[in-house]
PDB file of C-alpha atoms in Angstrom:
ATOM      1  CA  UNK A 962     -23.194  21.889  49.357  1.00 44.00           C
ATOM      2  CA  UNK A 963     -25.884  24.594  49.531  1.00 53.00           C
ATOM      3  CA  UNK A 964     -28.816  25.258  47.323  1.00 61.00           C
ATOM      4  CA  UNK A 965     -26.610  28.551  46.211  1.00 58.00           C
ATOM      5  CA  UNK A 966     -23.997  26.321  44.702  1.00 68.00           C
ATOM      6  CA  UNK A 967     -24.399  24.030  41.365  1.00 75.00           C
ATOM      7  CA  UNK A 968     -22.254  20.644  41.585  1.00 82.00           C
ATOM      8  CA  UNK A 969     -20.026  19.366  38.473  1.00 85.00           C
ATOM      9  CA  UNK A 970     -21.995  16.038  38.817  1.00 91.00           C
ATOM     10  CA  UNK A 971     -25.771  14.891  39.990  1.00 94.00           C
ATOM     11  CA  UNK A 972     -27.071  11.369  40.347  1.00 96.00           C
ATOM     12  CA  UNK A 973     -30.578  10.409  38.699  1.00 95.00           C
ATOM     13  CA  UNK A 974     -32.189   7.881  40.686  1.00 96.00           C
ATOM     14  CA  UNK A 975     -32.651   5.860  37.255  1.00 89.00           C
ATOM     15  CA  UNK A 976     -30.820   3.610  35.434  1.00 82.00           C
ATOM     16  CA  UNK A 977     -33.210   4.611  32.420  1.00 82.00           C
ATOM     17  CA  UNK A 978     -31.324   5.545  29.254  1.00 84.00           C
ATOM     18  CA  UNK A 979     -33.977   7.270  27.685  1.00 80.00           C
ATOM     19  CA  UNK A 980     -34.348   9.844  30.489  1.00 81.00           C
ATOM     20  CA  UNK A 981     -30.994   9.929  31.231  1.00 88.00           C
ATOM     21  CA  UNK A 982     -30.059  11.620  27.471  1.00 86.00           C
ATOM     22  CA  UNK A 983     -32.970  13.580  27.925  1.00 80.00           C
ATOM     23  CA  UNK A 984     -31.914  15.177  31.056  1.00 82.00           C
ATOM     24  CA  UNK A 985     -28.302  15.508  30.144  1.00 86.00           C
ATOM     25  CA  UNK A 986     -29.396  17.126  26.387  1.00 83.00           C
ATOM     26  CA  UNK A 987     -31.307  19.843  28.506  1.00 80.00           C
ATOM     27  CA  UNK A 988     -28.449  20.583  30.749  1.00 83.00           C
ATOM     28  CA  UNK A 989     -26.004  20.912  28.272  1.00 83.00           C
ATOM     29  CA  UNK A 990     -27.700  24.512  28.118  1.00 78.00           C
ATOM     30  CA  UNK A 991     -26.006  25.792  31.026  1.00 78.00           C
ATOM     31  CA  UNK A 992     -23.509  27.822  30.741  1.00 74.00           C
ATOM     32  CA  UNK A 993     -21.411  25.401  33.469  1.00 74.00           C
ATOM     33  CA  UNK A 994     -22.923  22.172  32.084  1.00 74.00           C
ATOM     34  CA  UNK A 995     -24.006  19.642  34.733  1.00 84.00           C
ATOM     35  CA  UNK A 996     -23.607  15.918  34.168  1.00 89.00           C
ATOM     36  CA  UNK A 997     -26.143  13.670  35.252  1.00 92.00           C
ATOM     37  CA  UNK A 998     -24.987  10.352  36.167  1.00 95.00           C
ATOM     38  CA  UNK A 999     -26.969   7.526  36.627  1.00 95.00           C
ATOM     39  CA  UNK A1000     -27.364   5.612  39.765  1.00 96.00           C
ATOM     40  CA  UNK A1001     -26.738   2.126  38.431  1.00 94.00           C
ATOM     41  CA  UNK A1002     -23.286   3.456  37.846  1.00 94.00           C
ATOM     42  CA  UNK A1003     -22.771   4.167  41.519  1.00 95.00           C
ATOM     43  CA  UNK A1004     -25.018  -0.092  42.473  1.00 96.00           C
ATOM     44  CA  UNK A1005     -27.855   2.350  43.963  1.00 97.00           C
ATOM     45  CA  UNK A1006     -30.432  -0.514  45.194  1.00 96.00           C
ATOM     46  CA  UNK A1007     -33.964   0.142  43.918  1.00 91.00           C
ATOM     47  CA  UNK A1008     -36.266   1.628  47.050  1.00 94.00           C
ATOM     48  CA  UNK A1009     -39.843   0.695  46.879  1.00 93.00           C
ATOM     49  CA  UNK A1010     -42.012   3.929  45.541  1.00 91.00           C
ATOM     50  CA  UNK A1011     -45.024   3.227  48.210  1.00 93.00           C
ATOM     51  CA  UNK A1012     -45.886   6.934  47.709  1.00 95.00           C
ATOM     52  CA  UNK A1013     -49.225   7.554  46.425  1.00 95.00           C
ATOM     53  CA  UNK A1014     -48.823  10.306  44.458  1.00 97.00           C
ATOM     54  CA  UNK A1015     -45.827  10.933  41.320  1.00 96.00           C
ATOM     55  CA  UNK A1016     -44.488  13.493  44.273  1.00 96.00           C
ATOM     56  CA  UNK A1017     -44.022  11.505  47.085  1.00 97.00           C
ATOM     57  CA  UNK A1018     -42.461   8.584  44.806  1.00 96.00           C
ATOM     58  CA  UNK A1019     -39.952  10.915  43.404  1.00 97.00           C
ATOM     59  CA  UNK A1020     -38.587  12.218  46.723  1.00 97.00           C
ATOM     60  CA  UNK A1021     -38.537   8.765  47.853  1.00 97.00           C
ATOM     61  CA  UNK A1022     -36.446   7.953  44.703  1.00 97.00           C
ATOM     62  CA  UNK A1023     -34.194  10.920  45.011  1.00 97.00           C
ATOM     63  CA  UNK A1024     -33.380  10.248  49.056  1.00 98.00           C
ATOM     64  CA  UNK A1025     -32.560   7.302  48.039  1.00 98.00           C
ATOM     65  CA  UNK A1026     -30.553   8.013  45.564  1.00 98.00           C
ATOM     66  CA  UNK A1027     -28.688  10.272  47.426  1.00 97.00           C
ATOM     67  CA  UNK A1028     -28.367   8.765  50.667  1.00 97.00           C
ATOM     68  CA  UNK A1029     -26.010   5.789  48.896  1.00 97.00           C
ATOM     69  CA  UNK A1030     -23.687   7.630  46.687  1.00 97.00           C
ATOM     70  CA  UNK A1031     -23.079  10.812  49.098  1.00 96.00           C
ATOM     71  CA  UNK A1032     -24.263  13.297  45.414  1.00 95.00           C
ATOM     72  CA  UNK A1033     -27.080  15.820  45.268  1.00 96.00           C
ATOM     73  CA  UNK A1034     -29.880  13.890  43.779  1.00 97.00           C
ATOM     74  CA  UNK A1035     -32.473  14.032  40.796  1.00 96.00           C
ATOM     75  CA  UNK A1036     -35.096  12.218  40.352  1.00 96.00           C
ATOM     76  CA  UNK A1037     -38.546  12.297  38.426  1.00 92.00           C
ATOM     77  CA  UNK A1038     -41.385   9.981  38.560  1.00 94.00           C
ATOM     78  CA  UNK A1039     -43.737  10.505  35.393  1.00 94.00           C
ATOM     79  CA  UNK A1040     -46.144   8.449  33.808  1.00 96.00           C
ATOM     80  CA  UNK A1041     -49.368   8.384  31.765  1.00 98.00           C
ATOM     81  CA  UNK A1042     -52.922   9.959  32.592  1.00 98.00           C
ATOM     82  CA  UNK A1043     -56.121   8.268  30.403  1.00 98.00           C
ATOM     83  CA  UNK A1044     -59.770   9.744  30.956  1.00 98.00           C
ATOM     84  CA  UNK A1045     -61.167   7.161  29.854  1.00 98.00           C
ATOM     85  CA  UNK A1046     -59.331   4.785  32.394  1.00 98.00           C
ATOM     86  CA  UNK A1047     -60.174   7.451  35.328  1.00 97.00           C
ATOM     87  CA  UNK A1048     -56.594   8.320  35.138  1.00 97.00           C
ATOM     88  CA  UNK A1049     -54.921   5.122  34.876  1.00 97.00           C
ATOM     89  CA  UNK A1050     -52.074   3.905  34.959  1.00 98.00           C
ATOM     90  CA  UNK A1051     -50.972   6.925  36.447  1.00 98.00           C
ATOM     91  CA  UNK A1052     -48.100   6.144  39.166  1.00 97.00           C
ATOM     92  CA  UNK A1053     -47.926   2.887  38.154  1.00 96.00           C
ATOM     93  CA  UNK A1054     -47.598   3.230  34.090  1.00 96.00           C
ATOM     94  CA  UNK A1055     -43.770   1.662  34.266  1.00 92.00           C
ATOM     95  CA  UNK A1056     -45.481  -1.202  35.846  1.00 94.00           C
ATOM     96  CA  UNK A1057     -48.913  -1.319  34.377  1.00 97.00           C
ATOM     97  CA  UNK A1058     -48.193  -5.162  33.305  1.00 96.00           C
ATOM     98  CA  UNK A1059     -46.404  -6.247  36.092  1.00 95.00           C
ATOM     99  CA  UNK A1060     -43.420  -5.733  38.021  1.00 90.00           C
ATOM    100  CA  UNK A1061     -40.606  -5.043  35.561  1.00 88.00           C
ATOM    101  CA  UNK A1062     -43.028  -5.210  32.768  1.00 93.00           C
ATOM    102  CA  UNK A1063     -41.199  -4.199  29.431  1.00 94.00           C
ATOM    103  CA  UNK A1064     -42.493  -0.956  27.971  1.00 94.00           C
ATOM    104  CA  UNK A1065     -43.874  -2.883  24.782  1.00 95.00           C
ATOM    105  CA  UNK A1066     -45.873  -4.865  27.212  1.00 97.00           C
ATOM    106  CA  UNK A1067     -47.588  -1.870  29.248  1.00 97.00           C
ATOM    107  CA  UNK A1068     -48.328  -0.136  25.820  1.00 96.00           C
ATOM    108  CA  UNK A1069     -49.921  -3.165  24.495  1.00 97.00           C
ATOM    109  CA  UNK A1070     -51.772  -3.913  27.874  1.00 98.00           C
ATOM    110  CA  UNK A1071     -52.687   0.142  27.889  1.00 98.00           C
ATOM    111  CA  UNK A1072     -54.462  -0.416  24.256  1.00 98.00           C
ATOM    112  CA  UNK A1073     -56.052  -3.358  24.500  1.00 98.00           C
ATOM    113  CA  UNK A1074     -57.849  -1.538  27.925  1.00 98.00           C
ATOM    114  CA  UNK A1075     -58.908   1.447  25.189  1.00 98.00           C
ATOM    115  CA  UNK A1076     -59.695  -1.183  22.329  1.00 96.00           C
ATOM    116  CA  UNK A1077     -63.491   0.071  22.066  1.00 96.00           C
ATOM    117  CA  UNK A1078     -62.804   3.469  23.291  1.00 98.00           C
ATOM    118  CA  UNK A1079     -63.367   5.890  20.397  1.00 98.00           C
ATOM    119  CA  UNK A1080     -60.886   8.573  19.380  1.00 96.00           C
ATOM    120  CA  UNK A1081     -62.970  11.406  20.632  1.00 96.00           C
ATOM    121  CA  UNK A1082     -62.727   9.692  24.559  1.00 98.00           C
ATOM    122  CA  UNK A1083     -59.095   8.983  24.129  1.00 98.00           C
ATOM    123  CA  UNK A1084     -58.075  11.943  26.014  1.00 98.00           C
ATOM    124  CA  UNK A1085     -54.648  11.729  28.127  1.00 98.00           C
ATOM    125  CA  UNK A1086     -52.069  13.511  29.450  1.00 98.00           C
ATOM    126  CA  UNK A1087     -47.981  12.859  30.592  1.00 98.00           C
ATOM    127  CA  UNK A1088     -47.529  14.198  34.359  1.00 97.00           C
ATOM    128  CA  UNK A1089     -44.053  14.237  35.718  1.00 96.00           C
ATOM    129  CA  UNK A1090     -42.828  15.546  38.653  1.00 96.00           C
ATOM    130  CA  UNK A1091     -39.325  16.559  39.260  1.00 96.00           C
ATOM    131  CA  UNK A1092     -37.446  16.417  42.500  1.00 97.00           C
ATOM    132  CA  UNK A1093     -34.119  17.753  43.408  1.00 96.00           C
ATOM    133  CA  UNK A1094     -32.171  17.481  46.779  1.00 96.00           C
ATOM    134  CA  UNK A1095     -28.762  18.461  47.931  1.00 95.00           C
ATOM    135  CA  UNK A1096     -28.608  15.637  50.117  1.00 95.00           C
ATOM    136  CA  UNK A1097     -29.947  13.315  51.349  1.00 96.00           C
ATOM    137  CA  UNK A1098     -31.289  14.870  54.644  1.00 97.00           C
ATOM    138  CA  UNK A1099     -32.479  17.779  52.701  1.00 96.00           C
ATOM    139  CA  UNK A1100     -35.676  19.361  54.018  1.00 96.00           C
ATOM    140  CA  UNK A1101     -36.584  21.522  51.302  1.00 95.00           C
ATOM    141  CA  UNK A1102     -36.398  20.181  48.270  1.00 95.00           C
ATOM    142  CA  UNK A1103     -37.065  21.695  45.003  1.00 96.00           C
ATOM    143  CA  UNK A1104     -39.926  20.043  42.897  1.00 97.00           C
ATOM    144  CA  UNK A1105     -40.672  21.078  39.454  1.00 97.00           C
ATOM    145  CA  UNK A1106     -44.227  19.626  37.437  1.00 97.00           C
ATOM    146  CA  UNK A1107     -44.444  19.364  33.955  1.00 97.00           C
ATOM    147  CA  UNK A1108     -47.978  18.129  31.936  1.00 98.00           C
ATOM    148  CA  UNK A1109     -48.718  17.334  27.975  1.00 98.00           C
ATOM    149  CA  UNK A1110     -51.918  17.006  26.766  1.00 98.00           C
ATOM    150  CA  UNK A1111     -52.783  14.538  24.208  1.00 98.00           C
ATOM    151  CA  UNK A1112     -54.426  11.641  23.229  1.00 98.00           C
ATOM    152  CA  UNK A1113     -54.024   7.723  22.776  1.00 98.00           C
ATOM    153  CA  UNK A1114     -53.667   6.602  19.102  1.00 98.00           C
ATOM    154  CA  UNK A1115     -55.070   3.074  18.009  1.00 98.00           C
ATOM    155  CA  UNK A1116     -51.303   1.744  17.309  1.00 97.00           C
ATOM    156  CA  UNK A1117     -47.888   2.894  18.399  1.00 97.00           C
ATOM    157  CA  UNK A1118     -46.312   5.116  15.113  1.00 97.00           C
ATOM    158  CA  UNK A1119     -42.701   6.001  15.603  1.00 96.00           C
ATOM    159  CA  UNK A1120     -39.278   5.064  16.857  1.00 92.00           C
ATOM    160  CA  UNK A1121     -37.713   7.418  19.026  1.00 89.00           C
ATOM    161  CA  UNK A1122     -38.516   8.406  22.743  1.00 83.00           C
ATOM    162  CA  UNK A1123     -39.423   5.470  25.053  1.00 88.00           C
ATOM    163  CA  UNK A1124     -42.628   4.017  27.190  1.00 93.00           C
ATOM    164  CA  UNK A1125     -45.808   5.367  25.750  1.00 97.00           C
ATOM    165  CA  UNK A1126     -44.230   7.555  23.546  1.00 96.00           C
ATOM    166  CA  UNK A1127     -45.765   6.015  20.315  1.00 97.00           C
ATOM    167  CA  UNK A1128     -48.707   5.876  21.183  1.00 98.00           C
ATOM    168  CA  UNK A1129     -49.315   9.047  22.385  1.00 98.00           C
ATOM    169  CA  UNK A1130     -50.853  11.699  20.017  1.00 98.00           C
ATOM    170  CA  UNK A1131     -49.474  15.308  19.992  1.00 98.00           C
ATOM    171  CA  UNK A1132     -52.048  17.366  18.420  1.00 95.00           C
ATOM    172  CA  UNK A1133     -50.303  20.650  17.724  1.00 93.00           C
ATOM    173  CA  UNK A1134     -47.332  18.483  15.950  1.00 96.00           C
ATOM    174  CA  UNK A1135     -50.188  15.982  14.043  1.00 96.00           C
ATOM    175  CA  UNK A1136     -47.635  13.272  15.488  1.00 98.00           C
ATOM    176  CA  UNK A1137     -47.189  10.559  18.171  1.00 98.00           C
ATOM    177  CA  UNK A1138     -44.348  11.564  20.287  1.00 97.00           C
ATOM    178  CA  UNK A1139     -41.782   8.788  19.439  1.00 97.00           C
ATOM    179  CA  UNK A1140     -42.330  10.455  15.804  1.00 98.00           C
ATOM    180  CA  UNK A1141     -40.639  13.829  17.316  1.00 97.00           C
ATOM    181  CA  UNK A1142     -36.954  14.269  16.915  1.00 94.00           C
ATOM    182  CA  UNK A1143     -35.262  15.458  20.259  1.00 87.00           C
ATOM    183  CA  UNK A1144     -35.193  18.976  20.249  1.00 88.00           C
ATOM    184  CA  UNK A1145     -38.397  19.393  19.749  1.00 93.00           C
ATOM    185  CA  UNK A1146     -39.837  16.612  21.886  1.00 91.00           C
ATOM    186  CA  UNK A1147     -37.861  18.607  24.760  1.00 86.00           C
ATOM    187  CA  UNK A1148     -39.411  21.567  24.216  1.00 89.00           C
ATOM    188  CA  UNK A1149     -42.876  19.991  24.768  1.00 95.00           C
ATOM    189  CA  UNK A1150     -42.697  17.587  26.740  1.00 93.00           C
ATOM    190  CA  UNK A1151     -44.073  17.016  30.334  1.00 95.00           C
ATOM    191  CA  UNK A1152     -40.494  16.300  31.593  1.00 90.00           C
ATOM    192  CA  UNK A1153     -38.693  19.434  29.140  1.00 88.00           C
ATOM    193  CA  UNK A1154     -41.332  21.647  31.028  1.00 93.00           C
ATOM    194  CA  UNK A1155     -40.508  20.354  34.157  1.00 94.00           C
ATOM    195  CA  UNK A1156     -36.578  20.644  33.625  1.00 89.00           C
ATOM    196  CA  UNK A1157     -36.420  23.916  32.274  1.00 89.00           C
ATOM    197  CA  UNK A1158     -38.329  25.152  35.313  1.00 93.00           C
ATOM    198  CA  UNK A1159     -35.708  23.466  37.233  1.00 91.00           C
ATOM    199  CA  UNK A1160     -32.824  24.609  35.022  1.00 88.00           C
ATOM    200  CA  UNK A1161     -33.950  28.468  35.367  1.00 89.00           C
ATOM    201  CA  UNK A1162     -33.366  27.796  39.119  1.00 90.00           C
ATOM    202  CA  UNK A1163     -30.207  26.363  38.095  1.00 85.00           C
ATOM    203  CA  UNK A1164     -28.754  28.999  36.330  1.00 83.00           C
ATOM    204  CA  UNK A1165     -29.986  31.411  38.692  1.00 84.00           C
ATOM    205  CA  UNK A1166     -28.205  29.936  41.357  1.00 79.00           C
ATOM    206  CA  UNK A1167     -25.159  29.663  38.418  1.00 72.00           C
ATOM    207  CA  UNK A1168     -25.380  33.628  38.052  1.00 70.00           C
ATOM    208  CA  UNK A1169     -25.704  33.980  42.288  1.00 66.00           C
ATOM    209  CA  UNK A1170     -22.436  32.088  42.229  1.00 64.00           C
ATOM    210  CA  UNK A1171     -20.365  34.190  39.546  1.00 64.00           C
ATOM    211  CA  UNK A1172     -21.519  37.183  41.267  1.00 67.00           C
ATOM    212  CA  UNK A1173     -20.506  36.684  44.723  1.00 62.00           C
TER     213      UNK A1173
END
């Protein structure tokens, strides 16, 4: 497998759902779809992510990934940015309660931190980083960042999306983001801008292919 050539099938080093539709809805746009599979399917173990930035954490999940089910590998880590925290919870916003904290309980924990923090100081962002590798040996792997600006409402609003999603403000839409339907929250979102960066490599490497 080269970087030149696109595979049928890719593992995500995540059993989440939510990013798992996400990431299959935006590669259903190729014109030789790819199917993302998830690496629960294939008993991946969880690695620790003892990186320190989303970067490092998302190659480690990706090698990982990778090294036990023998597939090219995806992987993002993403999470939260709040000012007013200085940046927190950053890397560790799927764990900002605890170890396997539920997402209700790191939203909860994330606005009772900002419970005297008025709406003008609320200022946050969504970081992901995206990380792609043939293999699990591979030495250059292709990482993709996406950000969205926003801010942190007083309550969640919303049911769609997942994690912070409803209580995250997206000014230009006058909406949290679990209030977005899927199309759209693609579009703007930190991990749609980070995956259609990666799928224009994709499909360049799709045209390479049907040209050779």
């Amino acid at each position: 497998m080269t970087k030149s050539s696109l595979p049928p099938q890719i593992v995500l080093a995540s059993g989440n759902s939510g990013k798992l539709r996400e990431m299959n809805q935006i590669f259903s746009a190729l014109p030789m779809p790819i199917k993302a599979l998830p690496q629960t399917q294939f008993s991946v173990p969880d690695v620790e992510e003892s990186g320190l930035s989303f970067v490092e954490n998302a190659i480690i999940k990706a090698r990982n990934a990778a090294k036990f089910t023998a597939l090219p590998a995806l992987a993002d880590d993403s999470g939260i940015e709040v000012d007013a925290l200085q940046g927190q919870p950053g890397i560790y916003s799927a764990r900002f309660a605890g170890e396997n904290a539920t997402d209700q309980a790191n939203l909860q924990k994330l606005l009772d931190k900002l419970n005297d923090i008025p709406e003008s100081r609320r200022t946050a962002r969504f970081q992901c980083l995206v990380v792609y590798l043939t293999h699990e040996n591979d030495p250059t792997p292709l990482i993709f960042q996406g950000t969205w600006e926003g801010r942190i409402l007083f309550e969640p609003k919303g049911n769609n999306g997942f994690g912070y999603d409803p209580v995250f403000l997206v000014p230009q839409q006058n909406c949290s983001a679990a209030e977005l339907d899927s199309t759209t929250k693609n579009k703007l979102s930190h991990r749609g801008q980070a995956l259609a960066k990666l799928l224009s490599v994709f499909r360049a490497m799709e045209l390479d292919r049907m040209n050779t």
